[in-house]
Amino acid sequence: MASNRKIMVLPGDGIGPEVMGEVARIIDWFGTHKSFDVSIDHDLVGGCAYDAHGAAISDAAVEKALAADAVLLGAVGGPQWDNVAYEARPEAGLLRLRADLELFANLRPAICFSALAEASSLKRELVEGLDIMIVRELTGGVYFGEPRGISDLGNGQRRGINTQVYDTYEIERITRVAADIAMMRSKKLASSEKRNVMESGQLWFEEVNRVIATDYPAIELQHVLADNCAMQLVREPKQYDVLVTDNLFGDILSDVAAMLTGSLGMLPSASLGAPDAETGRARALYEPVHGSAPDIAGQGKANPIASIMSFAMALKYTFDRGADADLLERAVMQVLDKGLRTGDIMQADMQLVGTSAMGDAVLQALDELGN
Ligand code: IPM
Ligand code: MG
């Protein structure tokens, strides 16, 4: 009998298909060994979708994504699409999915495994044991604000416009997501904006203060200007636990946080919508934070761990399988402890492996730990 839970896989461009190939094997493992029963569908997103349909995602693929319990996405983009029309660029497919599925809450955990502390560009003592959760607003701000565009001023000048805009409800709902997570962790929350320059930042500051003061009195709230936050993240990253911020600052600060963990190749993410009023289920898309890495695409060198850990987040947040998510995380840790490394996290005296050998090792660790 076909399962009533659905995963939609969108491998995308560059290294996306390679890393998602390893995720497919992991999903199979949970099917065989843990009765994880899902039906899986595939489609195109990004440059490959543009090549096939002239758009970065087809309406049919968006419809399927809307009907799925979880979307697993690889990566989008590459230099071969540098000259396509702006609306059709590969990233537009991802942004349309975020908008149409209303995935306003992007969770980006930055965890430094002690086996990888040396792979970080920061000193071991600064990053060892690091465990930050960045909560990035994902459907508002300058990414989607209107007016936007490039206009011709007619005097030989052109003007590029984007609008940073946030309404109360957008700030409130992302603050609640972050605060709920903080309540399950250390009850410490940092919020980041640029209220010294931007009214939208001032509103962000005021609304975060209001929500926390009204509904989360147990939380210790700290505000940090986004530029200072970037600096603090490389100065003393362990001062943060949960960090909530807007779409653009979240994009930047999560890349900074990623590097603390050793490599962008390690960072998963979950993008969640509001829970459905009837079913209680939230729409969700899981993707690695890294991009399509065109320089190593097709060579079997990419690190599949960020994608595998994104699937672990799907097990936890969409499928209520916390124990399976923990098992998968432990399997990845065991592989790292054994000294296996893809190129992005390679260190002296470790064993360099490719994408599929890393997948093999995770499967083997699952066999050892999970049976
Ligand atoms: C990310 C990426 C995307 C973003 C791009 C690919 C549109 O950098 O998910 O962080 O800017 O949000
Ligand atoms: Mg980014």
CSV table of C-alpha atoms and ligand atoms in Angstrom, one decimal:
chain,number,residue,atom,x,y,z
A,1,MET,CA,0.0,0.0,0.0
A,2,ALA,CA,1.3,3.4,-0.9
A,3,SER,CA,2.3,5.6,2.1
A,4,ASN,CA,0.2,8.7,2.9
A,5,ARG,CA,3.3,10.6,3.9
A,6,LYS,CA,5.1,12.2,1.0
A,7,ILE,CA,8.6,13.5,0.5
A,8,MET,CA,9.4,15.6,-2.5
A,9,VAL,CA,13.1,15.6,-3.6
A,10,LEU,CA,14.4,18.5,-5.6
A,11,PRO,CA,18.1,17.8,-6.2
A,12,GLY,CA,18.7,21.0,-8.2
A,13,ASP,CA,22.0,22.0,-9.7
A,14,GLY,CA,25.7,21.5,-9.2
A,15,ILE,CA,26.5,19.1,-6.3
A,16,GLY,CA,22.8,19.0,-5.4
A,17,PRO,CA,22.1,15.7,-7.3
A,18,GLU,CA,25.3,14.0,-5.8
A,19,VAL,CA,24.5,14.9,-2.2
A,20,MET,CA,20.8,14.1,-2.6
A,21,GLY,CA,21.8,10.7,-4.0
A,22,GLU,CA,23.3,9.9,-0.6
A,23,VAL,CA,20.2,11.2,1.2
A,24,ALA,CA,18.1,8.8,-0.9
A,25,ARG,CA,20.1,5.9,0.4
A,26,ILE,CA,19.7,7.1,4.0
A,27,ILE,CA,15.9,7.4,3.5
A,28,ASP,CA,15.9,3.8,2.1
A,29,TRP,CA,17.8,2.6,5.2
A,30,PHE,CA,15.2,4.1,7.5
A,31,GLY,CA,12.5,2.5,5.3
A,32,THR,CA,14.1,-1.0,5.6
A,33,HIS,CA,15.2,-0.8,9.2
A,34,LYS,CA,12.9,1.6,11.0
A,35,SER,CA,9.6,1.2,9.0
A,36,PHE,CA,9.9,4.7,7.8
A,37,ASP,CA,7.2,4.6,5.2
A,38,VAL,CA,7.1,7.5,2.7
A,39,SER,CA,6.4,7.9,-0.9
A,40,ILE,CA,9.0,9.9,-2.8
A,41,ASP,CA,8.6,12.1,-5.8
A,42,HIS,CA,11.3,14.0,-7.7
A,43,ASP,CA,11.3,17.2,-9.8
A,44,LEU,CA,13.5,20.0,-11.0
A,45,VAL,CA,14.4,23.3,-9.5
A,46,GLY,CA,17.0,25.9,-10.4
A,47,GLY,CA,19.0,26.0,-13.6
A,48,CYS,CA,18.1,22.5,-14.6
A,49,ALA,CA,14.4,23.5,-14.4
A,50,TYR,CA,15.2,26.5,-16.5
A,51,ASP,CA,16.8,24.4,-19.1
A,52,ALA,CA,13.8,22.1,-19.2
A,53,HIS,CA,10.9,24.5,-18.9
A,54,GLY,CA,12.3,28.1,-19.2
A,55,ALA,CA,11.5,28.8,-15.5
A,56,ALA,CA,13.4,28.1,-12.3
A,57,ILE,CA,10.6,25.9,-11.1
A,58,SER,CA,7.4,24.8,-12.9
A,59,ASP,CA,3.9,25.4,-11.6
A,60,ALA,CA,3.5,21.6,-11.4
A,61,ALA,CA,6.5,21.2,-9.2
A,62,VAL,CA,5.3,23.9,-6.9
A,63,GLU,CA,1.9,22.1,-6.7
A,64,LYS,CA,3.6,18.9,-5.7
A,65,ALA,CA,5.7,20.7,-3.1
A,66,LEU,CA,2.6,22.2,-1.6
A,67,ALA,CA,1.1,18.7,-1.3
A,68,ALA,CA,4.3,17.1,0.2
A,69,ASP,CA,4.9,16.7,3.9
A,70,ALA,CA,8.5,17.6,3.4
A,71,VAL,CA,10.5,19.0,0.5
A,72,LEU,CA,14.2,18.0,0.4
A,73,LEU,CA,16.2,20.4,-1.7
A,74,GLY,CA,19.9,20.1,-2.8
A,75,ALA,CA,21.2,23.3,-4.2
A,76,VAL,CA,20.5,25.8,-7.0
A,77,GLY,CA,22.6,27.9,-9.4
A,78,GLY,CA,25.8,27.8,-11.5
A,79,PRO,CA,27.8,30.0,-13.8
A,80,GLN,CA,26.1,28.6,-16.9
A,81,TRP,CA,22.9,30.5,-16.0
A,82,ASP,CA,24.6,33.8,-15.2
A,83,ASN,CA,23.0,35.4,-18.3
A,84,VAL,CA,19.4,34.2,-18.0
A,85,ALA,CA,16.7,36.7,-17.4
A,86,TYR,CA,16.6,37.9,-13.7
A,87,GLU,CA,13.1,36.4,-13.0
A,88,ALA,CA,14.3,33.1,-14.4
A,89,ARG,CA,17.6,32.8,-12.5
A,90,PRO,CA,18.0,29.5,-10.6
A,91,GLU,CA,17.7,31.2,-7.2
A,92,ALA,CA,14.2,32.4,-8.2
A,93,GLY,CA,13.0,28.8,-7.9
A,94,LEU,CA,14.1,28.5,-4.3
A,95,LEU,CA,12.7,31.9,-3.4
A,96,ARG,CA,9.3,31.0,-5.0
A,97,LEU,CA,9.1,27.8,-3.0
A,98,ARG,CA,9.9,29.7,0.2
A,99,ALA,CA,7.2,32.3,-0.6
A,100,ASP,CA,4.5,29.9,-2.0
A,101,LEU,CA,4.9,27.4,0.8
A,102,GLU,CA,5.0,30.4,3.3
A,103,LEU,CA,8.1,29.0,4.9
A,104,PHE,CA,8.8,32.0,7.2
A,105,ALA,CA,11.0,30.3,9.8
A,106,ASN,CA,14.4,29.1,8.8
A,107,LEU,CA,16.3,27.1,11.4
A,108,ARG,CA,20.0,26.9,10.9
A,109,PRO,CA,21.8,25.1,13.7
A,110,ALA,CA,25.5,25.7,13.8
A,111,ILE,CA,27.1,22.8,15.7
A,112,CYS,CA,30.8,22.2,15.9
A,113,PHE,CA,31.6,18.5,16.3
A,114,SER,CA,34.7,18.2,18.4
A,115,ALA,CA,36.2,15.9,15.7
A,116,LEU,CA,36.1,19.0,13.4
A,117,ALA,CA,37.2,21.7,15.8
A,118,GLU,CA,40.5,21.9,14.0
A,119,ALA,CA,38.8,22.3,10.6
A,120,SER,CA,37.4,25.6,11.7
A,121,SER,CA,39.3,28.8,10.8
A,122,LEU,CA,39.0,29.8,14.4
A,123,LYS,CA,41.0,28.4,17.3
A,124,ARG,CA,39.7,25.1,18.8
A,125,GLU,CA,38.8,26.5,22.2
A,126,LEU,CA,36.6,29.2,20.6
A,127,VAL,CA,34.5,26.7,18.6
A,128,GLU,CA,34.7,23.3,20.4
A,129,GLY,CA,31.2,22.5,21.7
A,130,LEU,CA,29.6,25.3,19.8
A,131,ASP,CA,25.9,24.8,19.4
A,132,ILE,CA,24.0,27.9,18.1
A,133,MET,CA,20.6,27.9,16.6
A,134,ILE,CA,20.1,30.8,14.1
A,135,VAL,CA,16.4,31.5,13.4
A,136,ARG,CA,16.2,33.5,10.2
A,137,GLU,CA,13.0,35.1,9.0
A,138,LEU,CA,12.6,33.8,5.4
A,139,THR,CA,9.7,35.2,3.6
A,140,GLY,CA,9.9,38.9,4.2
A,141,GLY,CA,12.4,41.8,4.4
A,142,VAL,CA,14.4,43.0,1.5
A,143,TYR,CA,14.2,39.6,-0.3
A,144,PHE,CA,10.6,40.2,-1.1
A,145,GLY,CA,9.8,43.8,-0.3
A,146,GLU,CA,8.1,46.1,-2.9
A,147,PRO,CA,8.9,48.3,-4.7
A,148,ARG,CA,11.8,46.6,-6.3
A,149,GLY,CA,13.5,46.6,-9.7
A,150,ILE,CA,15.9,48.5,-11.9
A,151,SER,CA,14.5,51.6,-13.6
A,152,ASP,CA,16.0,53.9,-16.2
A,153,LEU,CA,16.1,57.5,-15.0
A,154,GLY,CA,16.4,58.8,-18.5
A,155,ASN,CA,19.4,60.9,-17.9
A,156,GLY,CA,22.0,58.2,-18.5
A,157,GLN,CA,21.5,56.9,-15.0
A,158,ARG,CA,19.7,53.8,-13.8
A,159,ARG,CA,18.3,53.1,-10.3
A,160,GLY,CA,18.2,49.8,-8.5
A,161,ILE,CA,15.6,49.5,-5.7
A,162,ASN,CA,14.8,47.0,-3.0
A,163,THR,CA,12.7,47.6,0.0
A,164,GLN,CA,13.3,46.4,3.5
A,165,VAL,CA,9.9,46.0,5.0
A,166,TYR,CA,8.5,44.2,8.0
A,167,ASP,CA,5.1,44.1,9.5
A,168,THR,CA,4.3,43.4,13.2
A,169,TYR,CA,2.9,39.9,12.5
A,170,GLU,CA,6.0,38.8,10.6
A,171,ILE,CA,8.3,39.9,13.5
A,172,GLU,CA,5.9,38.4,16.0
A,173,ARG,CA,5.7,35.0,14.5
A,174,ILE,CA,9.4,34.5,13.9
A,175,THR,CA,10.1,35.8,17.5
A,176,ARG,CA,7.7,33.1,18.8
A,177,VAL,CA,9.4,30.4,16.9
A,178,ALA,CA,12.8,31.5,18.2
A,179,ALA,CA,11.5,32.0,21.8
A,180,ASP,CA,9.8,28.5,21.8
A,181,ILE,CA,13.2,27.0,20.8
A,182,ALA,CA,15.0,29.1,23.4
A,183,MET,CA,12.6,27.8,26.0
A,184,MET,CA,13.7,24.2,25.2
A,185,ARG,CA,17.4,25.2,25.4
A,186,SER,CA,19.1,27.7,27.7
A,187,LYS,CA,16.3,30.3,27.7
A,188,LYS,CA,18.8,32.8,26.2
A,189,LEU,CA,17.7,34.7,23.1
A,190,ALA,CA,19.7,37.2,21.1
A,191,SER,CA,18.0,39.4,18.4
A,192,SER,CA,19.9,41.1,15.7
A,193,GLU,CA,19.0,44.1,13.5
A,194,LYS,CA,20.3,47.6,12.5
A,195,ARG,CA,18.0,49.9,14.4
A,196,ASN,CA,20.7,52.5,14.5
A,197,VAL,CA,20.2,53.0,10.7
A,198,MET,CA,16.8,51.4,9.8
A,199,GLU,CA,13.3,52.0,11.0
A,200,SER,CA,12.5,48.4,10.1
A,201,GLY,CA,15.2,47.5,12.6
A,202,GLN,CA,13.6,49.8,15.2
A,203,LEU,CA,10.3,48.1,14.7
A,204,TRP,CA,11.9,44.7,14.9
A,205,PHE,CA,13.5,45.7,18.2
A,206,GLU,CA,10.3,47.0,19.7
A,207,GLU,CA,8.2,44.0,18.6
A,208,VAL,CA,10.7,41.4,19.8
A,209,ASN,CA,10.8,43.2,23.2
A,210,ARG,CA,7.0,43.2,23.4
A,211,VAL,CA,6.5,39.6,22.5
A,212,ILE,CA,9.2,38.4,24.9
A,213,ALA,CA,8.1,40.7,27.8
A,214,THR,CA,4.4,39.6,27.3
A,215,ASP,CA,4.7,35.9,26.7
A,216,TYR,CA,8.2,34.7,27.6
A,217,PRO,CA,9.2,36.4,30.9
A,218,ALA,CA,11.6,33.5,31.6
A,219,ILE,CA,13.7,34.4,28.6
A,220,GLU,CA,16.9,36.5,28.9
A,221,LEU,CA,16.8,38.7,25.8
A,222,GLN,CA,19.7,40.5,24.4
A,223,HIS,CA,19.8,42.8,21.3
A,224,VAL,CA,22.8,43.1,19.2
A,225,LEU,CA,23.3,45.2,16.1
A,226,ALA,CA,23.9,43.0,13.0
A,227,ASP,CA,27.4,44.3,12.3
A,228,ASN,CA,28.5,43.8,15.9
A,229,CYS,CA,26.9,40.4,15.8
A,230,ALA,CA,29.0,39.4,12.8
A,231,MET,CA,32.1,40.5,14.8
A,232,GLN,CA,31.0,38.8,18.0
A,233,LEU,CA,30.3,35.5,16.1
A,234,VAL,CA,34.0,35.3,15.2
A,235,ARG,CA,35.3,36.8,18.4
A,236,GLU,CA,33.4,34.7,21.0
A,237,PRO,CA,30.7,32.6,19.2
A,238,LYS,CA,29.8,30.5,22.3
A,239,GLN,CA,28.2,33.6,23.9
A,240,TYR,CA,25.1,32.9,21.7
A,241,ASP,CA,22.6,30.2,22.0
A,242,VAL,CA,19.5,31.1,19.9
A,243,LEU,CA,19.8,34.0,17.6
A,244,VAL,CA,16.8,35.5,15.8
A,245,THR,CA,17.2,37.9,12.9
A,246,ASP,CA,15.7,39.0,9.6
A,247,ASN,CA,16.1,37.5,6.1
A,248,LEU,CA,19.1,39.4,4.9
A,249,PHE,CA,21.1,39.5,8.1
A,250,GLY,CA,20.2,35.9,8.7
A,251,ASP,CA,21.6,35.0,5.3
A,252,ILE,CA,24.9,36.6,6.1
A,253,LEU,CA,25.2,35.7,9.8
A,254,SER,CA,24.4,32.0,9.1
A,255,ASP,CA,27.3,31.8,6.6
A,256,VAL,CA,29.6,33.2,9.2
A,257,ALA,CA,28.3,30.7,11.8
A,258,ALA,CA,28.7,27.9,9.3
A,259,MET,CA,32.4,28.5,8.9
A,260,LEU,CA,32.8,28.3,12.7
A,261,THR,CA,31.7,24.7,12.5
A,262,GLY,CA,34.5,23.8,10.1
A,263,SER,CA,32.8,24.0,6.7
A,264,LEU,CA,29.6,25.1,5.0
A,265,GLY,CA,29.4,21.5,3.9
A,266,MET,CA,28.3,20.6,7.5
A,267,LEU,CA,25.3,22.9,7.9
A,268,PRO,CA,21.7,21.7,7.6
A,269,SER,CA,18.6,23.9,7.6
A,270,ALA,CA,14.9,23.5,8.0
A,271,SER,CA,12.4,26.1,6.7
A,272,LEU,CA,9.0,25.8,8.3
A,273,GLY,CA,5.6,27.3,7.8
A,274,ALA,CA,2.8,27.8,10.3
A,275,PRO,CA,1.1,24.6,11.6
A,276,ASP,CA,-2.1,23.9,9.7
A,277,ALA,CA,-5.1,24.7,11.8
A,278,GLU,CA,-6.7,21.3,11.1
A,279,THR,CA,-3.9,18.8,10.9
A,280,GLY,CA,-1.3,20.6,13.1
A,281,ARG,CA,1.3,19.9,10.4
A,282,ALA,CA,3.6,22.6,9.1
A,283,ARG,CA,4.9,22.8,5.6
A,284,ALA,CA,8.6,22.2,5.5
A,285,LEU,CA,11.6,22.4,3.3
A,286,TYR,CA,15.0,21.0,4.3
A,287,GLU,CA,18.2,22.0,2.6
A,288,PRO,CA,21.9,22.3,3.2
A,289,VAL,CA,23.1,25.8,3.7
A,290,HIS,CA,25.9,25.3,1.2
A,291,GLY,CA,25.3,26.2,-2.4
A,292,SER,CA,25.7,24.3,-5.6
A,293,ALA,CA,29.6,24.4,-5.6
A,294,PRO,CA,30.0,24.4,-9.4
A,295,ASP,CA,33.8,24.1,-9.1
A,296,ILE,CA,33.5,20.5,-7.7
A,297,ALA,CA,30.1,19.5,-9.2
A,298,GLY,CA,30.0,16.1,-10.9
A,299,GLN,CA,33.3,15.0,-9.4
A,300,GLY,CA,32.1,12.9,-6.5
A,301,LYS,CA,33.9,15.1,-4.0
A,302,ALA,CA,31.1,17.0,-2.3
A,303,ASN,CA,30.3,16.6,1.4
A,304,PRO,CA,26.9,15.0,1.8
A,305,ILE,CA,26.7,15.6,5.5
A,306,ALA,CA,24.8,18.9,5.4
A,307,SER,CA,22.1,17.3,3.3
A,308,ILE,CA,22.1,14.1,5.5
A,309,MET,CA,21.7,16.3,8.6
A,310,SER,CA,18.9,18.2,6.8
A,311,PHE,CA,17.1,14.9,6.5
A,312,ALA,CA,17.7,14.3,10.2
A,313,MET,CA,15.9,17.6,10.8
A,314,ALA,CA,13.0,16.4,8.6
A,315,LEU,CA,12.8,13.2,10.7
A,316,LYS,CA,12.6,15.4,13.8
A,317,TYR,CA,10.4,18.3,12.8
A,318,THR,CA,8.1,16.8,10.1
A,319,PHE,CA,8.0,13.1,10.9
A,320,ASP,CA,8.1,13.2,14.8
A,321,ARG,CA,11.0,10.7,14.8
A,322,GLY,CA,13.3,12.4,17.2
A,323,ALA,CA,15.0,9.1,18.1
A,324,ASP,CA,15.7,8.4,14.4
A,325,ALA,CA,17.1,11.9,14.0
A,326,ASP,CA,19.4,11.3,17.0
A,327,LEU,CA,20.5,8.0,15.5
A,328,LEU,CA,21.4,9.6,12.2
A,329,GLU,CA,23.3,12.4,14.0
A,330,ARG,CA,25.2,9.9,16.0
A,331,ALA,CA,26.1,7.9,12.9
A,332,VAL,CA,27.5,11.0,11.3
A,333,MET,CA,29.5,11.8,14.4
A,334,GLN,CA,30.9,8.3,14.5
A,335,VAL,CA,32.1,8.6,10.9
A,336,LEU,CA,33.8,11.9,11.7
A,337,ASP,CA,35.3,10.3,14.8
A,338,LYS,CA,36.8,7.5,12.7
A,339,GLY,CA,38.7,10.2,10.7
A,340,LEU,CA,36.8,10.1,7.4
A,341,ARG,CA,36.8,13.5,5.7
A,342,THR,CA,35.6,15.0,2.4
A,343,GLY,CA,37.9,17.6,0.9
A,344,ASP,CA,36.1,20.6,2.5
A,345,ILE,CA,36.9,19.3,6.1
A,346,MET,CA,40.1,17.5,5.3
A,347,GLN,CA,42.8,17.7,8.0
A,348,ALA,CA,46.3,16.2,8.4
A,349,ASP,CA,46.3,12.4,9.0
A,350,MET,CA,42.7,12.0,8.2
A,351,GLN,CA,41.3,9.8,5.4
A,352,LEU,CA,40.1,11.7,2.4
A,353,VAL,CA,36.9,10.2,0.9
A,354,GLY,CA,34.4,11.2,-1.7
A,355,THR,CA,30.6,11.7,-1.6
A,356,SER,CA,29.5,8.2,-2.0
A,357,ALA,CA,32.2,6.7,0.4
A,358,MET,CA,31.0,9.2,3.0
A,359,GLY,CA,27.4,8.0,2.3
A,360,ASP,CA,28.6,4.3,2.6
A,361,ALA,CA,30.3,5.1,6.0
A,362,VAL,CA,27.2,6.7,7.4
A,363,LEU,CA,25.1,3.7,6.3
A,364,GLN,CA,27.6,1.4,7.9
A,365,ALA,CA,27.5,3.4,11.1
A,366,LEU,CA,23.7,3.2,11.0
A,367,ASP,CA,24.0,-0.5,10.7
A,368,GLU,CA,26.3,-0.6,13.7
A,369,LEU,CA,24.3,1.8,15.9
A,370,GLY,CA,20.8,1.2,14.8
A,371,ASN,CA,20.1,-2.5,14.6
B,1,IPM,C1,20.7,30.7,1.4
B,1,IPM,C2,21.1,31.1,0.0
B,1,IPM,C3,20.0,31.7,-0.7
B,1,IPM,C4,19.6,33.0,0.1
B,1,IPM,C5,20.2,32.0,-2.2
B,1,IPM,C6,20.6,30.8,-2.9
B,1,IPM,C7,19.0,32.6,-2.8
B,1,IPM,O1,22.2,32.0,0.1
B,1,IPM,O2,19.8,29.9,1.5
B,1,IPM,O3,21.3,31.2,2.4
B,1,IPM,O4,20.1,34.1,-0.2
B,1,IPM,O5,18.7,32.9,0.9
B,2,MG,MG,23.0,32.2,2.0
